[in-house]
mmCIF file of C-alpha atoms in Angstrom:
data_model
loop_
_atom_site.group_PDB
_atom_site.id
_atom_site.type_symbol
_atom_site.label_atom_id
_atom_site.label_comp_id
_atom_site.label_asym_id
_atom_site.label_seq_id
_atom_site.Cartn_x
_atom_site.Cartn_y
_atom_site.Cartn_z
ATOM 1 C CA MET A 390 24.184 -71.626 23.863
ATOM 2 C CA PRO A 391 23.510 -75.300 24.735
ATOM 3 C CA ALA A 392 25.042 -76.231 28.074
ATOM 4 C CA ILE A 393 27.200 -79.261 28.924
ATOM 5 C CA ARG A 394 26.858 -80.278 32.574
ATOM 6 C CA LEU A 395 29.767 -82.353 33.841
ATOM 7 C CA GLY A 396 27.498 -84.427 36.074
ATOM 8 C CA ASP A 397 25.775 -85.786 32.968
ATOM 9 C CA TYR A 398 29.091 -87.455 32.078
ATOM 10 C CA LEU A 399 31.120 -87.890 35.263
ATOM 11 C CA THR A 400 30.626 -89.321 38.752
ATOM 12 C CA ALA A 401 32.033 -87.402 41.705
ATOM 13 C CA PRO A 402 35.038 -88.995 43.482
ATOM 14 C CA SER A 403 33.988 -90.790 46.659
ATOM 15 C CA ASP A 404 37.227 -91.878 48.376
ATOM 16 C CA GLY A 405 37.628 -88.635 50.332
ATOM 17 C CA THR A 406 40.932 -87.413 48.877
ATOM 18 C CA LEU A 407 39.315 -84.335 47.331
ATOM 19 C CA ASP A 408 36.875 -83.597 50.166
ATOM 20 C CA ASP A 409 36.841 -79.916 51.155
ATOM 21 C CA THR A 410 38.331 -78.926 47.778
ATOM 22 C CA PRO A 411 36.538 -77.236 44.859
ATOM 23 C CA TYR A 412 36.507 -80.567 43.027
ATOM 24 C CA THR A 413 33.501 -81.531 45.167
ATOM 25 C CA GLN A 414 31.515 -79.141 42.935
ATOM 26 C CA LEU A 415 32.586 -80.954 39.774
ATOM 27 C CA VAL A 416 29.362 -82.714 38.824
ATOM 28 C CA ASP A 417 27.229 -79.597 39.351
ATOM 29 C CA THR A 418 29.410 -77.418 37.121
ATOM 30 C CA GLN A 419 29.051 -76.559 33.441
ATOM 31 C CA LEU A 420 31.984 -77.465 31.195
ATOM 32 C CA THR A 421 32.712 -73.880 30.159
ATOM 33 C CA THR A 422 32.691 -72.705 33.783
ATOM 34 C CA PHE A 423 34.967 -75.537 34.876
ATOM 35 C CA LEU A 424 37.508 -74.866 32.123
ATOM 36 C CA ALA A 425 37.684 -71.206 33.176
ATOM 37 C CA MET A 426 37.990 -72.041 36.899
ATOM 38 C CA TRP A 427 40.171 -75.149 36.635
ATOM 39 C CA PRO A 428 43.599 -73.570 37.369
ATOM 40 C CA ASP A 429 42.256 -71.752 40.438
ATOM 41 C CA TRP A 430 40.323 -74.823 41.633
ATOM 42 C CA HIS A 431 43.452 -76.922 41.400
ATOM 43 C CA HIS A 432 45.572 -74.367 43.241
ATOM 44 C CA GLN A 433 43.034 -74.376 46.083
ATOM 45 C CA ALA A 434 42.934 -78.190 46.117
ATOM 46 C CA LEU A 435 46.722 -78.425 46.400
ATOM 47 C CA ALA A 436 46.553 -76.277 49.520
ATOM 48 C CA LYS A 437 43.938 -78.525 51.142
ATOM 49 C CA VAL A 438 44.821 -82.149 50.336
ATOM 50 C CA THR A 439 46.528 -84.097 53.104
ATOM 51 C CA HIS A 440 48.767 -86.025 50.710
ATOM 52 C CA ARG A 441 49.588 -84.690 47.263
ATOM 53 C CA ILE A 442 50.683 -88.246 46.431
ATOM 54 C CA HIS A 443 48.880 -90.773 48.621
ATOM 55 C CA PRO A 444 51.189 -93.141 50.551
ATOM 56 C CA THR A 445 49.500 -96.190 48.987
ATOM 57 C CA ALA A 446 50.147 -95.031 45.408
ATOM 58 C CA LEU A 447 52.753 -96.982 43.460
ATOM 59 C CA ILE A 448 54.882 -94.835 41.145
ATOM 60 C CA HIS A 449 57.469 -96.626 39.013
ATOM 61 C CA PRO A 450 60.995 -95.151 39.415
ATOM 62 C CA THR A 451 61.107 -94.223 35.714
ATOM 63 C CA ALA A 452 57.818 -92.277 35.830
ATOM 64 C CA LEU A 453 57.867 -88.473 36.052
ATOM 65 C CA ILE A 454 55.331 -86.753 38.316
ATOM 66 C CA GLY A 455 54.859 -82.964 38.286
ATOM 67 C CA ASP A 456 55.030 -80.944 41.488
ATOM 68 C CA ASP A 457 51.397 -79.825 41.100
ATOM 69 C CA VAL A 458 49.827 -83.253 40.524
ATOM 70 C CA ILE A 459 47.344 -84.863 42.954
ATOM 71 C CA ILE A 460 47.434 -88.676 43.142
ATOM 72 C CA GLY A 461 44.917 -90.633 45.203
ATOM 73 C CA PRO A 462 45.084 -93.980 47.028
ATOM 74 C CA GLN A 463 45.943 -97.219 45.239
ATOM 75 C CA VAL A 464 46.939 -95.409 42.035
ATOM 76 C CA ARG A 465 49.492 -97.102 39.791
ATOM 77 C CA VAL A 466 51.743 -95.209 37.358
ATOM 78 C CA TRP A 467 53.898 -97.537 35.305
ATOM 79 C CA GLU A 468 57.208 -97.298 33.419
ATOM 80 C CA PHE A 469 58.253 -94.158 31.524
ATOM 81 C CA SER A 470 54.960 -92.327 31.978
ATOM 82 C CA THR A 471 54.624 -88.599 32.693
ATOM 83 C CA VAL A 472 51.829 -86.991 34.737
ATOM 84 C CA ARG A 473 52.015 -83.217 34.914
ATOM 85 C CA ALA A 474 50.482 -79.732 34.688
ATOM 86 C CA GLY A 475 47.872 -79.934 37.411
ATOM 87 C CA SER A 476 46.513 -83.405 36.686
ATOM 88 C CA VAL A 477 44.396 -85.380 39.170
ATOM 89 C CA LEU A 478 44.457 -89.179 39.376
ATOM 90 C CA CYS A 479 41.609 -90.358 41.599
ATOM 91 C CA ALA A 480 41.625 -93.538 43.692
ATOM 92 C CA GLY A 481 42.477 -96.785 41.937
ATOM 93 C CA VAL A 482 43.558 -95.261 38.616
ATOM 94 C CA SER A 483 46.120 -97.155 36.536
ATOM 95 C CA ILE A 484 48.379 -95.331 34.074
ATOM 96 C CA GLY A 485 50.156 -97.753 31.755
ATOM 97 C CA PHE A 486 53.548 -97.794 30.069
ATOM 98 C CA ASN A 487 54.822 -94.666 28.281
ATOM 99 C CA CYS A 488 51.757 -92.437 28.741
ATOM 100 C CA GLU A 489 51.649 -88.632 28.862
ATOM 101 C CA VAL A 490 48.901 -87.155 31.065
ATOM 102 C CA THR A 491 48.776 -83.354 30.933
ATOM 103 C CA ARG A 492 46.241 -81.183 32.804
ATOM 104 C CA THR A 493 43.791 -84.086 32.989
ATOM 105 C CA PHE A 494 41.282 -85.256 35.590
ATOM 106 C CA VAL A 495 41.003 -89.069 35.704
ATOM 107 C CA GLY A 496 38.097 -90.581 37.651
ATOM 108 C CA GLU A 497 38.199 -93.476 40.085
ATOM 109 C CA ARG A 498 39.363 -96.927 38.903
ATOM 110 C CA THR A 499 39.888 -95.757 35.335
ATOM 111 C CA VAL A 500 42.581 -97.502 33.298
ATOM 112 C CA LEU A 501 44.759 -95.762 30.743
ATOM 113 C CA GLY A 502 46.551 -98.406 28.695
ATOM 114 C CA HIS A 503 49.961 -98.135 27.066
ATOM 115 C CA ARG A 504 51.210 -95.175 25.001
ATOM 116 C CA ILE A 505 48.270 -92.878 25.675
ATOM 117 C CA GLY A 506 48.484 -89.103 25.432
ATOM 118 C CA VAL A 507 45.741 -86.961 26.967
ATOM 119 C CA ASN A 508 45.742 -83.181 27.307
ATOM 120 C CA THR A 509 43.263 -80.830 29.025
ATOM 121 C CA THR A 510 40.747 -83.646 29.391
ATOM 122 C CA LEU A 511 38.287 -85.040 31.930
ATOM 123 C CA VAL A 512 37.752 -88.799 32.155
ATOM 124 C CA GLY A 513 35.014 -90.368 34.261
ATOM 125 C CA ALA A 514 35.096 -93.352 36.601
ATOM 126 C CA ASP A 515 35.642 -96.975 35.523
ATOM 127 C CA ALA A 516 36.633 -96.041 31.983
ATOM 128 C CA HIS A 517 39.134 -98.149 30.038
ATOM 129 C CA LEU A 518 41.167 -96.461 27.313
ATOM 130 C CA SER A 519 43.290 -98.895 25.313
ATOM 131 C CA ALA A 520 46.728 -98.488 23.728
ATOM 132 C CA ASN A 521 47.774 -95.743 21.332
ATOM 133 C CA LEU A 522 44.986 -93.276 22.019
ATOM 134 C CA THR A 523 45.631 -89.547 21.660
ATOM 135 C CA VAL A 524 43.463 -86.675 22.833
ATOM 136 C CA ALA A 525 44.471 -83.378 21.212
ATOM 137 C CA ALA A 526 43.627 -80.071 22.898
ATOM 138 C CA ILE A 527 44.597 -77.417 20.317
ATOM 139 C CA SER A 528 42.945 -76.701 16.971
ATOM 140 C CA LEU A 529 45.040 -77.484 13.904
ATOM 141 C CA TRP A 530 43.757 -74.238 12.365
ATOM 142 C CA SER A 531 45.559 -71.955 14.806
ATOM 143 C CA PRO A 532 48.235 -70.089 12.806
ATOM 144 C CA ASP A 533 50.833 -70.833 15.497
ATOM 145 C CA MET A 534 49.968 -73.937 17.517
ATOM 146 C CA ARG A 535 52.429 -72.883 20.210
ATOM 147 C CA VAL A 536 50.140 -69.915 20.882
ATOM 148 C CA PRO A 537 46.667 -71.189 19.943
ATOM 149 C CA GLU A 538 44.079 -68.574 18.978
ATOM 150 C CA ARG A 539 41.077 -70.576 17.799
ATOM 151 C CA GLU A 540 38.380 -71.253 20.401
ATOM 152 C CA ILE A 541 37.321 -74.892 20.764
ATOM 153 C CA VAL A 542 33.686 -75.425 19.744
ATOM 154 C CA LEU A 543 31.544 -78.590 19.953
ATOM 155 C CA ARG A 544 28.504 -79.410 17.870
ATOM 156 C CA VAL A 545 25.810 -80.550 20.315
ATOM 157 C CA PRO A 546 22.060 -81.158 20.055
ATOM 158 C CA GLY A 547 20.502 -77.727 19.756
ATOM 159 C CA GLY A 548 23.500 -75.898 18.338
ATOM 160 C CA LEU A 549 27.138 -75.136 19.119
ATOM 161 C CA HIS A 550 28.822 -75.189 22.518
ATOM 162 C CA ARG A 551 31.615 -72.636 22.785
ATOM 163 C CA CYS A 552 34.211 -73.777 25.316
ATOM 164 C CA GLY A 553 35.567 -70.286 25.992
ATOM 165 C CA THR A 554 39.148 -71.499 25.667
ATOM 166 C CA THR A 555 41.685 -72.365 22.989
ATOM 167 C CA ARG A 556 42.735 -75.516 24.860
ATOM 168 C CA PHE A 557 40.313 -78.371 25.480
ATOM 169 C CA GLY A 558 40.675 -82.023 24.554
ATOM 170 C CA ALA A 559 37.772 -84.220 25.631
ATOM 171 C CA LEU A 560 35.090 -84.949 28.196
ATOM 172 C CA ILE A 561 34.954 -88.757 28.416
ATOM 173 C CA GLY A 562 32.138 -90.210 30.478
ATOM 174 C CA ASP A 563 32.002 -92.985 33.055
ATOM 175 C CA ARG A 564 32.624 -96.535 31.796
ATOM 176 C CA VAL A 565 33.640 -95.516 28.286
ATOM 177 C CA GLN A 566 35.771 -98.147 26.577
ATOM 178 C CA THR A 567 38.001 -97.692 23.545
ATOM 179 C CA GLY A 568 39.958 -99.803 21.112
ATOM 180 C CA ASN A 569 43.449 -98.834 19.947
ATOM 181 C CA ASN A 570 44.907 -96.298 17.505
ATOM 182 C CA ILE A 571 42.261 -93.661 18.193
ATOM 183 C CA SER A 572 42.463 -89.874 17.844
ATOM 184 C CA LEU A 573 39.986 -87.692 19.747
ATOM 185 C CA GLY A 574 39.590 -83.922 19.947
ATOM 186 C CA PRO A 575 40.103 -81.135 20.195
ATOM 187 C CA GLY A 576 36.620 -80.616 21.559
ATOM 188 C CA ILE A 577 34.650 -83.819 22.038
ATOM 189 C CA ALA A 578 32.211 -85.029 24.694
ATOM 190 C CA VAL A 579 31.585 -88.795 24.906
ATOM 191 C CA GLY A 580 28.594 -89.943 26.953
ATOM 192 C CA ARG A 581 28.558 -92.670 29.584
ATOM 193 C CA ASP A 582 28.888 -96.338 28.549
ATOM 194 C CA CYS A 583 30.011 -95.583 24.993
ATOM 195 C CA ARG A 584 32.305 -97.875 23.005
ATOM 196 C CA ILE A 585 34.781 -96.418 20.522
ATOM 197 C CA ALA A 586 36.223 -98.932 18.073
ATOM 198 C CA SER A 587 39.828 -99.033 16.876
ATOM 199 C CA GLY A 588 40.868 -96.575 14.197
ATOM 200 C CA VAL A 589 38.332 -93.829 14.983
ATOM 201 C CA THR A 590 39.198 -90.156 14.525
ATOM 202 C CA LEU A 591 36.612 -87.809 16.021
ATOM 203 C CA ALA A 592 36.478 -84.157 17.120
ATOM 204 C CA GLY A 593 34.212 -81.161 17.539
ATOM 205 C CA ARG A 594 31.007 -82.910 18.607
ATOM 206 C CA ALA A 595 29.081 -84.626 21.398
ATOM 207 C CA VAL A 596 28.354 -88.370 21.369
ATOM 208 C CA PRO A 597 25.242 -89.445 23.334
ATOM 209 C CA GLU A 598 25.548 -92.067 26.070
ATOM 210 C CA ARG A 599 25.479 -95.811 25.245
ATOM 211 C CA CYS A 600 26.617 -95.323 21.646
ATOM 212 C CA VAL A 601 29.050 -97.372 19.561
ATOM 213 C CA VAL A 602 31.433 -95.371 17.358
ATOM 214 C CA SER A 603 33.255 -97.295 14.634
ATOM 215 C CA ALA A 604 35.538 -96.507 11.722
ATOM 216 C CA PRO A 605 34.977 -97.980 8.241
ATOM 217 C CA HIS A 606 35.956 -101.639 8.073
ATOM 218 C CA THR A 607 39.207 -102.411 6.305
ATOM 219 C CA ALA A 608 37.185 -104.223 3.638
ATOM 220 C CA ASP A 609 35.663 -100.856 2.690
ATOM 221 C CA THR A 610 39.058 -99.226 2.167
ATOM 222 C CA HIS A 611 39.633 -97.947 -1.367
ATOM 223 C CA ILE A 612 43.082 -98.264 -2.956
ATOM 224 C CA ARG A 613 43.729 -96.223 -6.076
ATOM 225 C CA ARG A 614 46.837 -95.961 -8.232
ATOM 226 C CA ARG A 615 48.460 -92.555 -8.148
ATOM 227 C CA PRO A 616 48.291 -90.587 -11.423
ATOM 228 C CA GLY A 617 51.358 -91.064 -13.584
ATOM 229 C CA VAL A 618 52.609 -94.125 -11.658
#
């Protein structure tokens, strides 16, 4: 099975918050291995970090932060956002208005704009995700989406990458930028320095680094009259 190495997408945190935790192994770990070890890694990290929420972080009074979240220095979480379920916000991250961040690792200085929902996802450093972006983590084809059964699989060069889990949203590389109204996942890996234009829906594949992904232009949209109308 083709491997996906996290270090080919992400840069290791450098501010020191996660030193002496398993997250220092992040860039040398394969995606499938990380997804299997993630809950245990995070439990160990919680026991080692000096500050679960760094004193320099600014959390708006209307934001909700889970008891198992790690938030680094100079992080900003703005109005009505929720960060939960073992998420990590590295140094300098900004989480905009009305976002939901669930079991997600967000790299240093990355910006999540307004009304963003990410689930079981890794985002690299210096990325900028604009408004109204959703990353789904569960396959639509599970008979009961409350208890997902279908393993997430990505199409990659050389074959299929089986994630070994029924819950995985996206691996988004360093410096990726997106437009608005975008739907990603379940199961997508976006290489470093990619640009994803507004209106894109994409899942189940890997995008090489330095690519531009765009949806059909509105001028190419076809409008047809419904039968019998």
